[in-house]
mmCIF file of C-alpha atoms and ligand atoms in Angstrom:
data_model
loop_
_atom_site.group_PDB
_atom_site.id
_atom_site.type_symbol
_atom_site.label_atom_id
_atom_site.label_comp_id
_atom_site.label_asym_id
_atom_site.label_seq_id
_atom_site.Cartn_x
_atom_site.Cartn_y
_atom_site.Cartn_z
ATOM 1 C CA UNK E 1 5.786 27.652 8.946
ATOM 2 C CA UNK E 2 3.843 25.797 6.304
ATOM 3 C CA UNK E 3 4.885 22.223 5.571
ATOM 4 C CA UNK E 4 6.006 21.247 2.080
ATOM 5 C CA UNK E 5 3.691 18.913 0.215
ATOM 6 C CA UNK E 6 4.717 15.309 -0.336
ATOM 7 C CA UNK E 7 3.113 15.119 -3.748
ATOM 8 C CA UNK E 8 1.901 11.564 -4.360
ATOM 9 C CA UNK E 9 0.621 12.376 -7.836
ATOM 10 C CA UNK E 10 4.024 13.569 -9.081
ATOM 11 C CA UNK E 11 6.053 10.857 -7.330
ATOM 12 C CA UNK E 12 3.736 8.066 -8.501
ATOM 13 C CA UNK E 13 3.888 9.264 -12.100
ATOM 14 C CA UNK E 14 7.716 9.364 -11.949
ATOM 15 C CA UNK E 15 7.723 5.780 -10.637
ATOM 16 C CA UNK E 16 5.278 4.658 -13.322
ATOM 17 C CA UNK E 17 7.529 6.186 -15.986
ATOM 18 C CA UNK E 18 10.554 4.336 -14.513
ATOM 19 C CA UNK E 19 8.586 1.080 -14.474
ATOM 20 C CA UNK E 20 7.423 1.571 -18.091
ATOM 21 C CA UNK E 21 11.042 2.116 -19.200
ATOM 22 C CA UNK E 22 12.194 -1.074 -17.408
ATOM 23 C CA UNK E 23 9.207 -3.033 -18.762
ATOM 24 C CA UNK E 24 10.183 -1.975 -22.304
ATOM 25 C CA UNK E 25 13.684 -3.369 -21.658
ATOM 26 C CA UNK E 26 12.268 -6.692 -20.435
ATOM 27 C CA UNK E 27 9.830 -6.908 -23.356
ATOM 28 C CA UNK E 28 12.696 -6.462 -25.801
ATOM 29 C CA UNK E 29 14.448 -9.397 -24.122
ATOM 30 C CA UNK E 30 11.325 -11.530 -24.687
ATOM 31 C CA UNK E 31 9.560 -11.229 -21.311
ATOM 32 C CA UNK E 32 6.306 -9.258 -20.949
ATOM 33 C CA UNK E 33 5.493 -8.815 -17.249
ATOM 34 C CA UNK E 34 1.917 -9.938 -16.588
ATOM 35 C CA UNK E 35 -0.412 -8.984 -13.741
ATOM 36 C CA UNK E 36 -3.799 -10.562 -13.060
ATOM 37 C CA UNK E 37 -6.406 -9.244 -10.667
ATOM 38 C CA UNK E 38 -9.226 -11.455 -9.459
ATOM 39 C CA UNK E 39 -12.400 -9.809 -8.229
ATOM 40 C CA UNK E 40 -15.337 -11.643 -6.694
ATOM 41 C CA UNK E 41 -18.725 -9.902 -6.507
ATOM 42 C CA UNK E 42 -19.696 -6.365 -7.437
ATOM 43 C CA UNK E 43 -18.515 -4.117 -4.590
ATOM 44 C CA UNK E 44 -18.425 -0.708 -6.369
ATOM 45 C CA UNK E 45 -15.229 0.556 -4.669
ATOM 46 C CA UNK E 46 -13.398 -2.696 -5.519
ATOM 47 C CA UNK E 47 -14.584 -2.488 -9.130
ATOM 48 C CA UNK E 48 -13.072 1.004 -9.410
ATOM 49 C CA UNK E 49 -9.731 -0.113 -7.900
ATOM 50 C CA UNK E 50 -9.543 -3.149 -10.150
ATOM 51 C CA UNK E 51 -10.290 -1.128 -13.294
ATOM 52 C CA UNK E 52 -7.530 1.372 -12.364
ATOM 53 C CA UNK E 53 -5.033 -1.437 -11.771
ATOM 54 C CA UNK E 54 -5.742 -2.971 -15.187
ATOM 55 C CA UNK E 55 -5.457 0.387 -16.947
ATOM 56 C CA UNK E 56 -2.175 1.260 -15.186
ATOM 57 C CA UNK E 57 -0.771 -2.119 -16.139
ATOM 58 C CA UNK E 58 -1.487 -1.603 -19.839
ATOM 59 C CA UNK E 59 -0.070 1.940 -19.700
ATOM 60 C CA UNK E 60 3.168 0.500 -18.293
ATOM 61 C CA UNK E 61 3.379 -1.925 -21.233
ATOM 62 C CA UNK E 62 2.474 -4.978 -19.166
ATOM 63 C CA UNK E 63 0.113 -7.816 -19.928
ATOM 64 C CA UNK E 64 -3.066 -7.421 -17.850
ATOM 65 C CA UNK E 65 -5.886 -9.804 -17.031
ATOM 66 C CA UNK E 66 -8.934 -9.114 -14.909
ATOM 67 C CA UNK E 67 -10.903 -12.127 -13.777
ATOM 68 C CA UNK E 68 -14.392 -11.138 -12.682
ATOM 69 C CA UNK E 69 -16.278 -13.794 -10.760
ATOM 70 C CA UNK E 70 -19.853 -13.634 -9.459
ATOM 71 C CA UNK E 71 -20.578 -13.126 -5.738
ATOM 72 C CA UNK E 72 -21.912 -16.705 -5.667
ATOM 73 C CA UNK E 73 -18.447 -18.151 -6.496
ATOM 74 C CA UNK E 74 -17.557 -20.921 -4.034
ATOM 75 C CA UNK E 75 -14.286 -21.095 -2.157
ATOM 76 C CA UNK E 76 -13.346 -24.214 -4.142
ATOM 77 C CA UNK E 77 -13.921 -22.370 -7.436
ATOM 78 C CA UNK E 78 -11.798 -19.442 -6.302
ATOM 79 C CA UNK E 79 -9.026 -21.794 -5.143
ATOM 80 C CA UNK E 80 -9.120 -23.383 -8.603
ATOM 81 C CA UNK E 81 -8.606 -19.923 -10.175
ATOM 82 C CA UNK E 82 -5.653 -19.312 -7.858
ATOM 83 C CA UNK E 83 -4.138 -22.667 -8.881
ATOM 84 C CA UNK E 84 -4.612 -21.786 -12.542
ATOM 85 C CA UNK E 85 -2.875 -18.412 -12.139
ATOM 86 C CA UNK E 86 -0.076 -19.991 -10.085
ATOM 87 C CA UNK E 87 0.615 -22.228 -13.100
ATOM 88 C CA UNK E 88 0.106 -19.626 -15.879
ATOM 89 C CA UNK E 89 3.513 -18.578 -17.329
ATOM 90 C CA UNK E 90 2.076 -15.321 -18.778
ATOM 91 C CA UNK E 91 1.163 -14.164 -15.261
ATOM 92 C CA UNK E 92 4.130 -13.126 -13.087
ATOM 93 C CA UNK E 93 2.042 -11.621 -10.317
ATOM 94 C CA UNK E 94 -1.565 -11.598 -9.225
ATOM 95 C CA UNK E 95 -3.809 -10.633 -6.385
ATOM 96 C CA UNK E 96 -7.279 -11.416 -5.181
ATOM 97 C CA UNK E 97 -9.048 -8.148 -4.421
ATOM 98 C CA UNK E 98 -10.294 -7.880 -0.827
ATOM 99 C CA UNK E 99 -12.800 -7.896 0.768
ATOM 100 C CA UNK E 100 -14.158 -11.266 -0.361
ATOM 101 C CA UNK E 101 -17.768 -12.357 0.167
ATOM 102 C CA UNK E 102 -18.300 -13.690 3.709
ATOM 103 C CA UNK E 103 -18.673 -17.338 2.668
ATOM 104 C CA UNK E 104 -15.053 -17.402 1.414
ATOM 105 C CA UNK E 105 -12.157 -17.717 3.863
ATOM 106 C CA UNK E 106 -9.651 -15.034 2.748
ATOM 107 C CA UNK E 107 -6.862 -16.650 4.753
ATOM 108 C CA UNK E 108 -7.147 -19.937 2.858
ATOM 109 C CA UNK E 109 -7.143 -18.096 -0.485
ATOM 110 C CA UNK E 110 -4.097 -16.033 0.459
ATOM 111 C CA UNK E 111 -2.156 -19.096 1.601
ATOM 112 C CA UNK E 112 -2.781 -20.797 -1.741
ATOM 113 C CA UNK E 113 -1.121 -17.981 -3.769
ATOM 114 C CA UNK E 114 2.399 -18.897 -4.883
ATOM 115 C CA UNK E 115 4.638 -16.552 -2.799
ATOM 116 C CA UNK E 116 6.701 -15.930 -5.977
ATOM 117 C CA UNK E 117 3.594 -14.337 -7.561
ATOM 118 C CA UNK E 118 2.208 -12.656 -4.414
ATOM 119 C CA UNK E 119 2.671 -9.042 -5.559
ATOM 120 C CA UNK E 120 0.482 -7.754 -2.693
ATOM 121 C CA UNK E 121 3.104 -9.127 -0.296
ATOM 122 C CA UNK E 122 0.464 -10.468 2.112
ATOM 123 C CA UNK E 123 1.470 -14.158 2.052
ATOM 124 C CA UNK E 124 3.170 -15.087 5.359
ATOM 125 C CA UNK E 125 6.241 -16.198 3.379
ATOM 126 C CA UNK E 126 6.698 -12.659 2.043
ATOM 127 C CA UNK E 127 5.869 -11.128 5.431
ATOM 128 C CA UNK E 128 8.638 -13.268 6.948
ATOM 129 C CA UNK E 129 11.112 -12.543 4.159
ATOM 130 C CA UNK E 130 10.501 -8.819 4.524
ATOM 131 C CA UNK E 131 11.037 -8.979 8.253
ATOM 132 C CA UNK E 132 14.404 -10.780 7.887
ATOM 133 C CA UNK E 133 15.524 -8.230 5.281
ATOM 134 C CA UNK E 134 15.387 -10.538 2.223
ATOM 135 C CA UNK E 135 15.428 -8.253 -0.826
ATOM 136 C CA UNK E 136 13.415 -10.752 -2.908
ATOM 137 C CA UNK E 137 10.352 -10.253 -0.678
ATOM 138 C CA UNK E 138 7.386 -8.385 -2.114
ATOM 139 C CA UNK E 139 6.691 -5.258 -0.082
ATOM 140 C CA UNK E 140 3.011 -4.394 0.506
ATOM 141 C CA UNK E 141 2.158 -1.558 -1.854
ATOM 142 C CA UNK E 142 0.949 1.099 0.589
ATOM 143 C CA UNK E 143 3.858 1.136 3.055
ATOM 144 C CA UNK E 144 6.301 0.563 0.160
ATOM 145 C CA UNK E 145 4.777 3.667 -1.445
ATOM 146 C CA UNK E 146 5.261 5.675 1.756
ATOM 147 C CA UNK E 147 8.923 4.632 1.875
ATOM 148 C CA UNK E 148 9.397 5.676 -1.762
ATOM 149 C CA UNK E 149 7.795 9.066 -1.066
ATOM 150 C CA UNK E 150 10.289 9.663 1.731
ATOM 151 C CA UNK E 151 13.253 8.440 -0.343
ATOM 152 C CA UNK E 152 12.354 10.396 -3.461
ATOM 153 C CA UNK E 153 11.786 13.574 -1.444
ATOM 154 C CA UNK E 154 15.219 13.308 0.179
ATOM 155 C CA UNK E 155 13.780 12.811 3.671
ATOM 156 C CA UNK E 156 16.380 11.053 5.832
ATOM 157 C CA UNK E 157 15.031 8.064 7.734
ATOM 158 C CA UNK E 158 18.409 6.913 9.085
ATOM 159 C CA UNK E 159 18.497 7.539 12.820
ATOM 160 C CA UNK E 160 15.096 9.258 12.743
ATOM 161 C CA UNK E 161 12.367 8.328 15.188
ATOM 162 C CA UNK E 162 9.432 7.068 13.112
ATOM 163 C CA UNK E 163 6.155 6.736 14.989
ATOM 164 C CA UNK E 164 3.468 4.712 13.233
ATOM 165 C CA UNK E 165 -0.128 4.969 14.418
ATOM 166 C CA UNK E 166 -2.020 1.802 13.399
ATOM 167 C CA UNK E 167 -0.901 -1.831 13.469
ATOM 168 C CA UNK E 168 -2.794 -3.432 10.572
ATOM 169 C CA UNK E 169 -1.181 -6.215 8.567
ATOM 170 C CA UNK E 170 -1.485 -4.226 5.345
ATOM 171 C CA UNK E 171 -0.105 -0.873 6.503
ATOM 172 C CA UNK E 172 1.162 -0.386 10.075
ATOM 173 C CA UNK E 173 3.144 -3.587 10.639
ATOM 174 C CA UNK E 174 4.830 -3.768 7.209
ATOM 175 C CA UNK E 175 5.573 -0.028 7.482
ATOM 176 C CA UNK E 176 7.511 -0.762 10.664
ATOM 177 C CA UNK E 177 9.287 -3.680 8.982
ATOM 178 C CA UNK E 178 10.431 -1.457 6.106
ATOM 179 C CA UNK E 179 11.539 1.492 8.223
ATOM 180 C CA UNK E 180 13.610 -0.623 10.597
ATOM 181 C CA UNK E 181 15.628 -2.504 7.914
ATOM 182 C CA UNK E 182 19.269 -1.703 7.284
ATOM 183 C CA UNK E 183 18.565 -0.323 3.783
ATOM 184 C CA UNK E 184 18.055 3.094 2.155
ATOM 185 C CA UNK E 185 14.714 4.379 3.420
ATOM 186 C CA UNK E 186 15.232 2.350 6.598
ATOM 187 C CA UNK E 187 17.474 2.511 9.673
ATOM 188 C CA UNK E 188 14.832 4.405 11.628
ATOM 189 C CA UNK E 189 13.988 3.883 15.270
ATOM 190 C CA UNK E 190 10.408 2.685 15.084
ATOM 191 C CA UNK E 191 7.531 2.958 17.527
ATOM 192 C CA UNK E 192 4.149 1.417 16.672
ATOM 193 C CA UNK E 193 1.073 2.821 18.413
ATOM 194 C CA UNK E 194 -2.445 1.411 18.339
ATOM 195 C CA UNK E 195 -5.830 1.668 19.992
ATOM 196 C CA UNK E 196 -4.462 0.360 23.308
ATOM 197 C CA UNK E 197 -1.410 2.626 23.481
ATOM 198 C CA UNK E 198 -1.174 4.739 26.626
ATOM 199 C CA UNK E 199 -0.839 8.509 26.052
ATOM 200 C CA UNK E 200 -0.795 8.334 22.274
ATOM 201 C CA UNK E 201 -0.487 12.143 21.854
ATOM 202 C CA UNK E 202 2.781 12.107 23.825
ATOM 203 C CA UNK E 203 4.126 9.232 21.710
ATOM 204 C CA UNK E 204 3.102 11.008 18.499
ATOM 205 C CA UNK E 205 4.897 14.175 19.614
ATOM 206 C CA UNK E 206 8.157 12.208 19.828
ATOM 207 C CA UNK E 207 8.083 11.525 16.080
ATOM 208 C CA UNK E 208 10.492 12.932 13.526
ATOM 209 C CA UNK E 209 8.392 11.008 10.986
ATOM 210 C CA UNK E 210 4.746 10.351 11.879
ATOM 211 C CA UNK E 211 2.857 7.797 9.752
ATOM 212 C CA UNK E 212 -0.864 7.575 10.465
ATOM 213 C CA UNK E 213 -3.029 4.657 9.257
ATOM 214 C CA UNK E 214 -6.056 4.178 11.470
ATOM 215 C CA UNK E 215 -9.145 5.145 9.458
ATOM 216 C CA UNK E 216 -10.316 7.898 11.861
ATOM 217 C CA UNK E 217 -11.122 11.219 10.133
ATOM 218 C CA UNK E 218 -8.744 14.018 11.192
ATOM 219 C CA UNK E 219 -7.700 12.154 14.347
ATOM 220 C CA UNK E 220 -4.218 13.687 14.499
ATOM 221 C CA UNK E 221 -4.371 17.306 15.593
ATOM 222 C CA UNK E 222 -1.723 20.003 15.604
ATOM 223 C CA UNK E 223 -1.055 19.409 19.322
ATOM 224 C CA UNK E 224 0.048 15.837 18.522
ATOM 225 C CA UNK E 225 2.783 16.887 16.110
ATOM 226 C CA UNK E 226 6.254 18.091 17.013
ATOM 227 C CA UNK E 227 7.147 21.256 15.056
ATOM 228 C CA UNK E 228 9.279 20.239 12.072
ATOM 229 C CA UNK E 229 8.020 16.647 11.901
ATOM 230 C CA UNK E 230 7.277 14.878 8.610
ATOM 231 C CA UNK E 231 3.624 13.767 8.571
ATOM 232 C CA UNK E 232 2.424 10.946 6.316
ATOM 233 C CA UNK E 233 -1.331 10.440 6.251
ATOM 234 C CA UNK E 234 -2.430 7.036 4.927
ATOM 235 C CA UNK E 235 -6.067 7.408 5.957
ATOM 236 C CA UNK E 236 -8.873 7.662 3.414
ATOM 237 C CA UNK E 237 -12.195 8.542 5.052
ATOM 238 C CA UNK E 238 -15.506 9.721 3.655
ATOM 239 C CA UNK E 239 -17.170 12.432 5.710
ATOM 240 C CA UNK E 240 -20.628 13.844 5.095
ATOM 241 C CA UNK E 241 -20.475 17.285 3.500
ATOM 242 C CA UNK E 242 -23.767 18.721 2.250
ATOM 243 C CA UNK E 243 -21.816 21.457 0.431
ATOM 244 C CA UNK E 244 -19.936 18.915 -1.709
ATOM 245 C CA UNK E 245 -21.442 17.832 -5.046
ATOM 246 C CA UNK E 246 -21.465 14.156 -4.003
ATOM 247 C CA UNK E 247 -22.673 14.919 -0.479
ATOM 248 C CA UNK E 248 -19.355 13.785 1.018
ATOM 249 C CA UNK E 249 -15.662 14.576 0.860
ATOM 250 C CA UNK E 250 -12.522 12.562 1.417
ATOM 251 C CA UNK E 251 -10.305 13.398 4.379
ATOM 252 C CA UNK E 252 -7.313 11.675 5.917
ATOM 253 C CA UNK E 253 -6.510 10.650 9.483
ATOM 254 C CA UNK E 254 -4.730 13.986 9.997
ATOM 255 C CA UNK E 255 -6.310 17.433 10.387
ATOM 256 C CA UNK E 256 -4.452 18.696 7.330
ATOM 257 C CA UNK E 257 -4.591 22.515 7.527
ATOM 258 C CA UNK E 258 -3.636 23.002 11.190
ATOM 259 C CA UNK E 259 -1.020 20.203 11.122
ATOM 260 C CA UNK E 260 0.555 21.630 7.967
ATOM 261 C CA UNK E 261 1.307 24.798 9.937
ATOM 262 C CA UNK E 262 3.758 22.897 12.173
ATOM 263 C CA UNK E 263 4.968 20.040 9.933
ATOM 264 C CA UNK E 264 8.062 20.284 7.711
ATOM 265 C CA UNK E 265 6.460 17.961 5.119
ATOM 266 C CA UNK E 266 2.950 16.579 4.861
ATOM 267 C CA UNK E 267 0.982 14.362 2.466
ATOM 268 C CA UNK E 268 -2.327 15.731 1.196
ATOM 269 C CA UNK E 269 -5.476 13.551 1.097
ATOM 270 C CA UNK E 270 -6.407 12.968 -1.665
ATOM 271 C CA UNK E 271 -3.276 13.258 -3.798
ATOM 272 C CA UNK E 272 -0.852 11.729 -1.330
ATOM 273 C CA UNK E 273 -0.203 8.112 -0.341
ATOM 274 C CA UNK E 274 -3.319 6.894 -2.169
ATOM 275 C CA UNK E 275 -1.706 7.779 -5.500
ATOM 276 C CA UNK E 276 1.293 5.574 -4.750
ATOM 277 C CA UNK E 277 -0.396 2.222 -4.267
ATOM 278 C CA UNK E 278 -0.905 1.251 -7.913
ATOM 279 C CA UNK E 279 2.565 2.489 -8.879
ATOM 280 C CA UNK E 280 4.059 0.170 -6.256
ATOM 281 C CA UNK E 281 1.932 -2.746 -7.443
ATOM 282 C CA UNK E 282 3.423 -2.236 -10.915
ATOM 283 C CA UNK E 283 6.916 -2.117 -9.405
ATOM 284 C CA UNK E 284 6.224 -5.408 -7.608
ATOM 285 C CA UNK E 285 4.980 -7.003 -10.837
ATOM 286 C CA UNK E 286 8.164 -5.921 -12.595
ATOM 287 C CA UNK E 287 10.172 -7.422 -9.707
ATOM 288 C CA UNK E 288 8.184 -10.680 -10.014
ATOM 289 C CA UNK E 289 8.840 -10.875 -13.767
ATOM 290 C CA UNK E 290 12.562 -10.254 -13.229
ATOM 291 C CA UNK E 291 12.800 -12.835 -10.452
ATOM 292 C CA UNK E 292 10.936 -15.488 -12.440
ATOM 293 C CA UNK E 293 12.771 -14.883 -15.706
ATOM 294 C CA UNK E 294 16.206 -14.290 -14.192
ATOM 295 C CA UNK E 295 16.565 -11.138 -16.355
HETATM 296 P P1 NAD I 301 -7.433 -1.239 9.873
HETATM 297 O O1 NAD I 301 -8.821 -0.878 10.252
HETATM 298 O O2 NAD I 301 -7.089 -2.607 9.420
HETATM 299 O O3 NAD I 301 -6.462 -0.911 11.087
HETATM 300 C C1 NAD I 301 -6.593 0.266 11.811
HETATM 301 C C2 NAD I 301 -5.544 0.270 12.894
HETATM 302 O O4 NAD I 301 -5.668 1.504 13.575
HETATM 303 C C3 NAD I 301 -5.687 -0.818 13.922
HETATM 304 O O5 NAD I 301 -4.412 -1.395 14.072
HETATM 305 C C4 NAD I 301 -6.083 -0.113 15.221
HETATM 306 O O6 NAD I 301 -5.406 -0.625 16.361
HETATM 307 C C5 NAD I 301 -5.624 1.288 14.967
HETATM 308 N N1 NAD I 301 -6.537 2.251 15.579
HETATM 309 C C6 NAD I 301 -7.854 2.385 15.365
HETATM 310 N N2 NAD I 301 -8.341 3.397 16.127
HETATM 311 C C7 NAD I 301 -7.310 3.900 16.812
HETATM 312 C C8 NAD I 301 -7.186 4.937 17.746
HETATM 313 N N3 NAD I 301 -8.232 5.670 18.114
HETATM 314 N N4 NAD I 301 -5.963 5.189 18.256
HETATM 315 C C9 NAD I 301 -4.894 4.458 17.869
HETATM 316 N N5 NAD I 301 -4.950 3.452 16.967
HETATM 317 C C10 NAD I 301 -6.147 3.186 16.450
HETATM 318 O O7 NAD I 301 -6.996 -0.129 8.816
HETATM 319 P P2 NAD I 301 -5.953 -0.134 7.597
HETATM 320 O O8 NAD I 301 -6.381 -1.112 6.603
HETATM 321 O O9 NAD I 301 -4.557 -0.125 8.088
HETATM 322 O O10 NAD I 301 -6.287 1.319 7.006
HETATM 323 C C11 NAD I 301 -6.120 2.484 7.778
HETATM 324 C C12 NAD I 301 -6.541 3.682 6.950
HETATM 325 O O11 NAD I 301 -5.718 3.751 5.798
HETATM 326 C C13 NAD I 301 -7.972 3.611 6.421
HETATM 327 O O12 NAD I 301 -8.494 4.930 6.369
HETATM 328 C C14 NAD I 301 -7.817 3.079 5.025
HETATM 329 O O13 NAD I 301 -8.850 3.483 4.160
HETATM 330 C C15 NAD I 301 -6.517 3.705 4.631
HETATM 331 N N6 NAD I 301 -5.754 2.977 3.610
HETATM 332 C C16 NAD I 301 -5.247 3.721 2.590
HETATM 333 C C17 NAD I 301 -4.505 3.110 1.606
HETATM 334 C C18 NAD I 301 -3.920 3.965 0.525
HETATM 335 O O14 NAD I 301 -3.656 3.487 -0.558
HETATM 336 N N7 NAD I 301 -3.682 5.222 0.803
HETATM 337 C C19 NAD I 301 -4.261 1.744 1.638
HETATM 338 C C20 NAD I 301 -4.753 1.010 2.722
HETATM 339 C C21 NAD I 301 -5.491 1.649 3.714
#
């Protein structure tokens, strides 16, 4: 058997087209959804992400602002930017790109963001709303993207045993929150595994749907996957490869080729979950604009 590909590129572009259509409807009613991204310092990877977010926003017909601040920005100055964006009626959603320079307390910045504009869904108010099943909560983009991949590929989560490896606040925990809700793309039985889990391979083999988000190159081997399971690989890892033009290549947390032989569906890396994140950020910005405008 060779697992079918869960094609993040195709699914993300379908979602972006849906968002653009809905944005056009809102614009014609007088509301242009606006997203701002704040970046502090010059981390090259963050600069690339931020540029892609701005471009995607414009392509969807949204208003986009990128606020670039020097690495020497103080916490008080960044808090003042957050206050300004909280009050700006053109901006329906915004995020502060992480990681922040060490002298800034990320927690304090996050807590200052108005939960109604927190399109990353990391504010504790949104985390709580998501966990109680409030549909107005913003869902963190990466796990929300995984759920959309499953839904749009017709993969049934209801009654399935979903095993998540990784318990981070941005992927593992919100993934569990989404999969356990009584909604489409939910109603799964969820197990979360982490670095202290006993006999992780045995737990992984119990999965109908295995979601892996740990940041360990090719950690999940064929022996850890039940034949017929759906395998979602969130990991993005650089590994040295002298044969590659850049001297490295990108691999996931799953050993793709051997696992594909037993899986029913599998996400490639790259071209899988990573492609979904920006599409879901746009969807959250559209949701924010709708919620704030009542349209
Ligand atoms: P993190 O470092 O915050 O958390 C990793 C989690 O994995 C921790 O909960 C830890 O307990 C668990 N873990 C680590 N080693 C383990 C082991 N040997 N066995 C079991 N559990 C283990 O990571 P994160 O931010 O959740 O990201 C995870 C991966 O997903 C990274 O490769 C990251 O680059 C990638 N990522 C991708 C996207 C995307 O858009 N596709 C978004 C976010 C993160």
